[in-house]
Amino acid sequence: GAGVSQTPSNKVTEKGKYVELRCDPISGHTALYWYRQSLGQGPEFLIYFQGTGAADDSGLPNDRFFAVRPEGSVSTLKIQRTERGDSAVYLCASSRSRSDTQYFGPGTRLTVL
Amino acid sequence: TQLLEQSPQFLSIQEGENLTVYCNSSSVFSSLQWYRQEPGEGPVLLVTVVTGGEVKKLKRLTFQFGDARKDSSLHITAAQPGDTGLYLCAGPGNRAGSYQLTFGKGTKLSVIP
């Protein structure tokens, strides 16, 4: 079956703009995670969804970041008033349930000019 | 905060050589995972070690979990160019359900033909 897919693969935007990043998890996976990977770093946890609800958003850096998963499948990470420091690869992962193996998508590379 | 330190940060070796990379922490982890990440892709799980002192082999790769469950190592025998990539270790966070992964910064391995 298909793996986790993310769109777009690359996004270039200007400082202050709004962006949306999309994640399509593996079919049937109830748990979905967003991570951010800055250059030279490992992925850092942002938010975890169990079904439609954000069970843990403790990793979101500030209130400019928001994520939704309205039907328990596709998720969108939204960033308002982007800053240059937001430039990174945003990774999405899904798992069959909490604590199961997480499968990662290829990521969206966000560049804020 | 649980931190994972990986060493070396960069490693460049000739095809056929052996190598070991390390993942260390001052915290005890219930398990540790090793991932490999190639450019433009998300991390792919290689192995999970759970028991202190455990050794797991995956073809030419040997993974070891320290007796105290604070450290792990990855040994590659007779490295091949296809082994090139970023090797990440990760452990579950403190939150119930262990879904939040904490990653090290990774070891970037280059195997020269």
PDB file of C-alpha atoms in Angstrom:
ATOM      1  CA  GLY A   1       0.000   0.000   0.000  1.00  0.00           C
ATOM      2  CA  ALA A   2       0.979   3.627  -0.277  1.00  0.00           C
ATOM      3  CA  GLY A   3       3.136   5.217   2.344  1.00  0.00           C
ATOM      4  CA  VAL A   4       2.769   8.603   3.983  1.00  0.00           C
ATOM      5  CA  SER A   5       2.628  11.358   1.398  1.00  0.00           C
ATOM      6  CA  GLN A   6       3.228  15.067   1.883  1.00  0.00           C
ATOM      7  CA  THR A   7       2.542  18.007  -0.358  1.00  0.00           C
ATOM      8  CA  PRO A   8       4.087  20.165  -1.538  1.00  0.00           C
ATOM      9  CA  SER A   9       7.578  18.681  -1.533  1.00  0.00           C
ATOM     10  CA  ASN A  10       9.048  22.168  -1.571  1.00  0.00           C
ATOM     11  CA  LYS A  11       7.555  25.503  -0.590  1.00  0.00           C
ATOM     12  CA  VAL A  12       9.246  28.870  -0.934  1.00  0.00           C
ATOM     13  CA  THR A  13       7.492  31.818   0.631  1.00  0.00           C
ATOM     14  CA  GLU A  14       8.210  35.329   1.776  1.00  0.00           C
ATOM     15  CA  LYS A  15       8.489  36.469   5.350  1.00  0.00           C
ATOM     16  CA  GLY A  16       5.070  37.296   6.768  1.00  0.00           C
ATOM     17  CA  LYS A  17       3.087  35.046   4.442  1.00  0.00           C
ATOM     18  CA  TYR A  18       0.746  32.196   5.417  1.00  0.00           C
ATOM     19  CA  VAL A  19       1.481  28.594   4.389  1.00  0.00           C
ATOM     20  CA  GLU A  20      -0.305  25.265   4.588  1.00  0.00           C
ATOM     21  CA  LEU A  21       1.450  21.905   4.499  1.00  0.00           C
ATOM     22  CA  ARG A  22      -0.535  18.729   3.848  1.00  0.00           C
ATOM     23  CA  CYS A  23      -0.038  15.176   5.080  1.00  0.00           C
ATOM     24  CA  ASP A  24      -1.806  12.036   3.842  1.00  0.00           C
ATOM     25  CA  PRO A  25      -1.176   9.230   6.334  1.00  0.00           C
ATOM     26  CA  ILE A  26      -1.192   5.511   5.653  1.00  0.00           C
ATOM     27  CA  SER A  27      -4.772   4.309   5.332  1.00  0.00           C
ATOM     28  CA  GLY A  28      -6.138   3.030   8.622  1.00  0.00           C
ATOM     29  CA  HIS A  29      -3.522   4.716  10.798  1.00  0.00           C
ATOM     30  CA  THR A  30      -5.265   6.541  13.613  1.00  0.00           C
ATOM     31  CA  ALA A  31      -2.195   8.284  15.014  1.00  0.00           C
ATOM     32  CA  LEU A  32      -0.528  11.134  13.142  1.00  0.00           C
ATOM     33  CA  TYR A  33       2.512  13.203  14.100  1.00  0.00           C
ATOM     34  CA  TRP A  34       4.240  16.321  12.821  1.00  0.00           C
ATOM     35  CA  TYR A  35       7.954  16.877  13.334  1.00  0.00           C
ATOM     36  CA  ARG A  36      10.282  19.662  12.233  1.00  0.00           C
ATOM     37  CA  GLN A  37      13.851  19.015  11.125  1.00  0.00           C
ATOM     38  CA  SER A  38      16.165  22.005  10.927  1.00  0.00           C
ATOM     39  CA  LEU A  39      19.453  21.842   9.046  1.00  0.00           C
ATOM     40  CA  GLY A  40      21.953  19.628  10.871  1.00  0.00           C
ATOM     41  CA  GLN A  41      19.448  18.546  13.474  1.00  0.00           C
ATOM     42  CA  GLY A  42      17.286  15.524  14.154  1.00  0.00           C
ATOM     43  CA  PRO A  43      13.511  15.792  13.866  1.00  0.00           C
ATOM     44  CA  GLU A  44      11.763  17.618  16.716  1.00  0.00           C
ATOM     45  CA  PHE A  45       8.235  16.741  17.786  1.00  0.00           C
ATOM     46  CA  LEU A  46       5.530  19.308  17.083  1.00  0.00           C
ATOM     47  CA  ILE A  47       2.085  17.766  17.518  1.00  0.00           C
ATOM     48  CA  TYR A  48       0.308  14.418  17.836  1.00  0.00           C
ATOM     49  CA  PHE A  49      -3.221  13.568  16.698  1.00  0.00           C
ATOM     50  CA  GLN A  50      -5.244  10.592  17.810  1.00  0.00           C
ATOM     51  CA  GLY A  51      -8.150  10.475  15.404  1.00  0.00           C
ATOM     52  CA  THR A  52      -9.491  13.976  14.816  1.00  0.00           C
ATOM     53  CA  GLY A  53      -8.239  15.562  18.026  1.00  0.00           C
ATOM     54  CA  ALA A  54      -4.856  17.053  18.819  1.00  0.00           C
ATOM     55  CA  ALA A  55      -3.907  14.933  21.809  1.00  0.00           C
ATOM     56  CA  ASP A  56      -0.604  16.727  22.392  1.00  0.00           C
ATOM     57  CA  ASP A  57       0.451  20.032  20.830  1.00  0.00           C
ATOM     58  CA  SER A  58       3.216  20.745  23.324  1.00  0.00           C
ATOM     59  CA  GLY A  59       5.896  20.878  20.630  1.00  0.00           C
ATOM     60  CA  LEU A  60       4.373  23.728  18.630  1.00  0.00           C
ATOM     61  CA  PRO A  61       6.844  26.627  19.012  1.00  0.00           C
ATOM     62  CA  ASN A  62       4.262  29.414  19.282  1.00  0.00           C
ATOM     63  CA  ASP A  63       0.709  30.406  18.360  1.00  0.00           C
ATOM     64  CA  ARG A  64       1.631  31.045  14.731  1.00  0.00           C
ATOM     65  CA  PHE A  65       1.582  27.283  14.257  1.00  0.00           C
ATOM     66  CA  PHE A  66      -1.668  25.349  14.103  1.00  0.00           C
ATOM     67  CA  ALA A  67      -2.644  21.929  12.777  1.00  0.00           C
ATOM     68  CA  VAL A  68      -5.945  20.230  12.008  1.00  0.00           C
ATOM     69  CA  ARG A  69      -7.149  16.766  11.115  1.00  0.00           C
ATOM     70  CA  PRO A  70     -10.908  17.266  10.648  1.00  0.00           C
ATOM     71  CA  GLU A  71     -11.876  13.801   9.409  1.00  0.00           C
ATOM     72  CA  GLY A  72      -9.240  11.749  11.163  1.00  0.00           C
ATOM     73  CA  SER A  73      -7.186  11.167   8.033  1.00  0.00           C
ATOM     74  CA  VAL A  74      -5.513  14.036   6.150  1.00  0.00           C
ATOM     75  CA  SER A  75      -3.827  16.657   8.303  1.00  0.00           C
ATOM     76  CA  THR A  76      -2.811  20.214   7.505  1.00  0.00           C
ATOM     77  CA  LEU A  77      -0.106  22.156   9.331  1.00  0.00           C
ATOM     78  CA  LYS A  78      -0.721  25.879   9.107  1.00  0.00           C
ATOM     79  CA  ILE A  79       1.873  28.567   9.756  1.00  0.00           C
ATOM     80  CA  GLN A  80       0.873  32.211   9.963  1.00  0.00           C
ATOM     81  CA  ARG A  81       3.170  35.228   9.523  1.00  0.00           C
ATOM     82  CA  THR A  82       6.108  33.043   8.547  1.00  0.00           C
ATOM     83  CA  GLU A  83       9.577  33.975   9.767  1.00  0.00           C
ATOM     84  CA  ARG A  84      12.988  33.059   8.353  1.00  0.00           C
ATOM     85  CA  GLY A  85      13.548  30.844  11.394  1.00  0.00           C
ATOM     86  CA  ASP A  86      10.619  28.676  10.297  1.00  0.00           C
ATOM     87  CA  SER A  87      12.711  27.396   7.382  1.00  0.00           C
ATOM     88  CA  ALA A  88      13.096  23.650   7.848  1.00  0.00           C
ATOM     89  CA  VAL A  89      11.856  20.266   6.618  1.00  0.00           C
ATOM     90  CA  TYR A  90       8.453  19.473   8.066  1.00  0.00           C
ATOM     91  CA  LEU A  91       7.953  15.727   8.453  1.00  0.00           C
ATOM     92  CA  CYS A  92       4.696  13.896   8.961  1.00  0.00           C
ATOM     93  CA  ALA A  93       4.476  10.382  10.389  1.00  0.00           C
ATOM     94  CA  SER A  94       1.619   8.009  11.052  1.00  0.00           C
ATOM     95  CA  SER A  95       1.198   4.836  13.061  1.00  0.00           C
ATOM     96  CA  ARG A  96      -1.490   2.215  13.473  1.00  0.00           C
ATOM     97  CA  SER A  97      -2.007   3.356  17.035  1.00  0.00           C
ATOM     98  CA  ARG A  98      -0.157   5.236  19.736  1.00  0.00           C
ATOM     99  CA  SER A  99       3.200   3.583  20.558  1.00  0.00           C
ATOM    100  CA  ASP A 100       3.295   1.586  17.307  1.00  0.00           C
ATOM    101  CA  THR A 101       6.035   2.110  14.752  1.00  0.00           C
ATOM    102  CA  GLN A 102       5.887   5.538  13.159  1.00  0.00           C
ATOM    103  CA  TYR A 103       6.221   5.687   9.370  1.00  0.00           C
ATOM    104  CA  PHE A 104       7.539   8.954   8.022  1.00  0.00           C
ATOM    105  CA  GLY A 105       6.696  10.803   4.848  1.00  0.00           C
ATOM    106  CA  PRO A 106       9.339  12.456   2.634  1.00  0.00           C
ATOM    107  CA  GLY A 107       8.757  15.853   4.202  1.00  0.00           C
ATOM    108  CA  THR A 108       8.038  19.342   2.926  1.00  0.00           C
ATOM    109  CA  ARG A 109      11.041  21.621   2.666  1.00  0.00           C
ATOM    110  CA  LEU A 110       9.887  25.128   3.660  1.00  0.00           C
ATOM    111  CA  THR A 111      12.087  28.075   2.800  1.00  0.00           C
ATOM    112  CA  VAL A 112      11.127  31.517   4.099  1.00  0.00           C
ATOM    113  CA  LEU A 113      12.912  34.327   2.288  1.00  0.00           C
TER     114      LEU A 113
ATOM    115  CA  THR B   1      14.302  16.866  29.055  1.00  0.00           C
ATOM    116  CA  GLN B   2      15.742  13.704  27.589  1.00  0.00           C
ATOM    117  CA  LEU B   3      18.666  14.336  25.245  1.00  0.00           C
ATOM    118  CA  LEU B   4      20.391  11.939  22.884  1.00  0.00           C
ATOM    119  CA  GLU B   5      23.936  12.733  21.779  1.00  0.00           C
ATOM    120  CA  GLN B   6      25.312  11.046  18.705  1.00  0.00           C
ATOM    121  CA  SER B   7      28.932  10.712  17.682  1.00  0.00           C
ATOM    122  CA  PRO B   8      30.673  11.213  15.443  1.00  0.00           C
ATOM    123  CA  GLN B   9      28.635  13.901  13.698  1.00  0.00           C
ATOM    124  CA  PHE B  10      30.295  13.154  10.343  1.00  0.00           C
ATOM    125  CA  LEU B  11      32.077  10.034   9.114  1.00  0.00           C
ATOM    126  CA  SER B  12      33.690   9.431   5.734  1.00  0.00           C
ATOM    127  CA  ILE B  13      35.174   6.016   5.068  1.00  0.00           C
ATOM    128  CA  GLN B  14      36.283   3.806   2.196  1.00  0.00           C
ATOM    129  CA  GLU B  15      34.153   0.952   0.934  1.00  0.00           C
ATOM    130  CA  GLY B  16      34.933  -2.238   2.835  1.00  0.00           C
ATOM    131  CA  GLU B  17      35.895  -0.574   6.123  1.00  0.00           C
ATOM    132  CA  ASN B  18      34.120  -1.156   9.422  1.00  0.00           C
ATOM    133  CA  LEU B  19      32.634   1.604  11.543  1.00  0.00           C
ATOM    134  CA  THR B  20      30.778   2.232  14.772  1.00  0.00           C
ATOM    135  CA  VAL B  21      28.521   5.151  15.651  1.00  0.00           C
ATOM    136  CA  TYR B  22      27.288   5.966  19.120  1.00  0.00           C
ATOM    137  CA  CYS B  23      24.161   7.287  20.789  1.00  0.00           C
ATOM    138  CA  ASN B  24      24.453   8.377  24.417  1.00  0.00           C
ATOM    139  CA  SER B  25      22.186   9.864  27.049  1.00  0.00           C
ATOM    140  CA  SER B  26      22.196  10.635  30.745  1.00  0.00           C
ATOM    141  CA  SER B  27      18.595   9.402  30.867  1.00  0.00           C
ATOM    142  CA  VAL B  28      17.259   5.864  30.895  1.00  0.00           C
ATOM    143  CA  PHE B  29      15.133   4.941  27.904  1.00  0.00           C
ATOM    144  CA  SER B  30      12.591   2.135  27.787  1.00  0.00           C
ATOM    145  CA  SER B  31      13.736   1.485  24.219  1.00  0.00           C
ATOM    146  CA  LEU B  32      15.853   3.063  21.509  1.00  0.00           C
ATOM    147  CA  GLN B  33      15.345   3.086  17.773  1.00  0.00           C
ATOM    148  CA  TRP B  34      17.763   3.558  14.900  1.00  0.00           C
ATOM    149  CA  TYR B  35      16.682   5.186  11.655  1.00  0.00           C
ATOM    150  CA  ARG B  36      18.413   5.889   8.370  1.00  0.00           C
ATOM    151  CA  GLN B  37      17.484   8.978   6.400  1.00  0.00           C
ATOM    152  CA  GLU B  38      18.514   9.662   2.828  1.00  0.00           C
ATOM    153  CA  PRO B  39      18.416  13.117   1.203  1.00  0.00           C
ATOM    154  CA  GLY B  40      14.873  14.196   0.372  1.00  0.00           C
ATOM    155  CA  GLU B  41      13.338  11.332   2.298  1.00  0.00           C
ATOM    156  CA  GLY B  42      11.929  10.782   5.757  1.00  0.00           C
ATOM    157  CA  PRO B  43      13.648   8.580   8.358  1.00  0.00           C
ATOM    158  CA  VAL B  44      13.181   4.841   7.869  1.00  0.00           C
ATOM    159  CA  LEU B  45      13.191   2.595  10.926  1.00  0.00           C
ATOM    160  CA  LEU B  46      16.028   0.057  11.004  1.00  0.00           C
ATOM    161  CA  VAL B  47      15.614  -1.516  14.427  1.00  0.00           C
ATOM    162  CA  THR B  48      14.180  -1.118  17.918  1.00  0.00           C
ATOM    163  CA  VAL B  49      16.149  -2.339  20.935  1.00  0.00           C
ATOM    164  CA  VAL B  50      14.235  -2.859  24.144  1.00  0.00           C
ATOM    165  CA  THR B  51      16.219  -4.921  26.630  1.00  0.00           C
ATOM    166  CA  GLY B  52      19.417  -3.723  28.338  1.00  0.00           C
ATOM    167  CA  GLY B  53      22.401  -5.536  26.806  1.00  0.00           C
ATOM    168  CA  GLU B  54      20.401  -6.586  23.771  1.00  0.00           C
ATOM    169  CA  VAL B  55      22.215  -7.143  20.483  1.00  0.00           C
ATOM    170  CA  LYS B  56      20.352  -7.205  17.175  1.00  0.00           C
ATOM    171  CA  LYS B  57      21.779  -7.939  13.767  1.00  0.00           C
ATOM    172  CA  LEU B  58      20.418  -6.781  10.435  1.00  0.00           C
ATOM    173  CA  LYS B  59      22.690  -8.196   7.706  1.00  0.00           C
ATOM    174  CA  ARG B  60      25.942  -6.226   8.081  1.00  0.00           C
ATOM    175  CA  LEU B  61      24.519  -3.935  10.766  1.00  0.00           C
ATOM    176  CA  THR B  62      24.819  -4.791  14.470  1.00  0.00           C
ATOM    177  CA  PHE B  63      22.914  -2.790  17.057  1.00  0.00           C
ATOM    178  CA  GLN B  64      23.583  -2.889  20.784  1.00  0.00           C
ATOM    179  CA  PHE B  65      21.613  -1.430  23.694  1.00  0.00           C
ATOM    180  CA  GLY B  66      23.651  -0.610  26.785  1.00  0.00           C
ATOM    181  CA  ASP B  67      23.089  -2.584  29.974  1.00  0.00           C
ATOM    182  CA  ALA B  68      21.813   0.551  31.737  1.00  0.00           C
ATOM    183  CA  ARG B  69      19.602   1.477  28.755  1.00  0.00           C
ATOM    184  CA  LYS B  70      21.266   4.881  28.456  1.00  0.00           C
ATOM    185  CA  ASP B  71      23.285   4.269  25.307  1.00  0.00           C
ATOM    186  CA  SER B  72      23.355   2.353  22.063  1.00  0.00           C
ATOM    187  CA  SER B  73      25.749   1.676  19.234  1.00  0.00           C
ATOM    188  CA  LEU B  74      25.506   0.771  15.584  1.00  0.00           C
ATOM    189  CA  HIS B  75      28.342  -1.174  13.981  1.00  0.00           C
ATOM    190  CA  ILE B  76      28.565  -1.635  10.225  1.00  0.00           C
ATOM    191  CA  THR B  77      30.822  -4.317   8.815  1.00  0.00           C
ATOM    192  CA  ALA B  78      32.353  -3.945   5.364  1.00  0.00           C
ATOM    193  CA  ALA B  79      30.547  -0.705   4.561  1.00  0.00           C
ATOM    194  CA  GLN B  80      29.138  -0.242   1.070  1.00  0.00           C
ATOM    195  CA  PRO B  81      28.218   2.942  -0.822  1.00  0.00           C
ATOM    196  CA  GLY B  82      24.563   2.049  -0.324  1.00  0.00           C
ATOM    197  CA  ASP B  83      25.066   2.528   3.433  1.00  0.00           C
ATOM    198  CA  THR B  84      25.566   6.265   2.860  1.00  0.00           C
ATOM    199  CA  GLY B  85      23.029   8.353   4.731  1.00  0.00           C
ATOM    200  CA  LEU B  86      22.110  10.037   8.000  1.00  0.00           C
ATOM    201  CA  TYR B  87      21.809   7.624  10.910  1.00  0.00           C
ATOM    202  CA  LEU B  88      19.511   8.812  13.688  1.00  0.00           C
ATOM    203  CA  CYS B  89      18.819   7.315  17.078  1.00  0.00           C
ATOM    204  CA  ALA B  90      15.545   8.079  18.821  1.00  0.00           C
ATOM    205  CA  GLY B  91      13.827   7.231  22.041  1.00  0.00           C
ATOM    206  CA  PRO B  92      10.296   7.588  23.346  1.00  0.00           C
ATOM    207  CA  GLY B  93       9.522  10.608  25.477  1.00  0.00           C
ATOM    208  CA  ASN B  94       8.333  10.629  29.048  1.00  0.00           C
ATOM    209  CA  ARG B  95       4.675  11.073  28.238  1.00  0.00           C
ATOM    210  CA  ALA B  96       2.286   8.183  28.758  1.00  0.00           C
ATOM    211  CA  GLY B  97       2.058   6.017  25.671  1.00  0.00           C
ATOM    212  CA  SER B  98       5.619   6.905  24.614  1.00  0.00           C
ATOM    213  CA  TYR B  99       4.487   8.322  21.290  1.00  0.00           C
ATOM    214  CA  GLN B 100       6.661  11.415  21.259  1.00  0.00           C
ATOM    215  CA  LEU B 101      10.069  10.523  19.825  1.00  0.00           C
ATOM    216  CA  THR B 102      13.223  12.367  20.869  1.00  0.00           C
ATOM    217  CA  PHE B 103      15.909  12.233  18.191  1.00  0.00           C
ATOM    218  CA  GLY B 104      19.637  12.755  18.281  1.00  0.00           C
ATOM    219  CA  LYS B 105      21.274  15.061  15.731  1.00  0.00           C
ATOM    220  CA  GLY B 106      22.464  12.094  13.697  1.00  0.00           C
ATOM    221  CA  THR B 107      25.671  10.782  12.183  1.00  0.00           C
ATOM    222  CA  LYS B 108      26.156  11.607   8.527  1.00  0.00           C
ATOM    223  CA  LEU B 109      27.941   8.664   6.908  1.00  0.00           C
ATOM    224  CA  SER B 110      29.615   8.769   3.517  1.00  0.00           C
ATOM    225  CA  VAL B 111      31.014   5.549   2.070  1.00  0.00           C
ATOM    226  CA  ILE B 112      33.403   6.213  -0.771  1.00  0.00           C
ATOM    227  CA  PRO B 113      33.618   3.576  -3.534  1.00  0.00           C
TER     228      PRO B 113
END
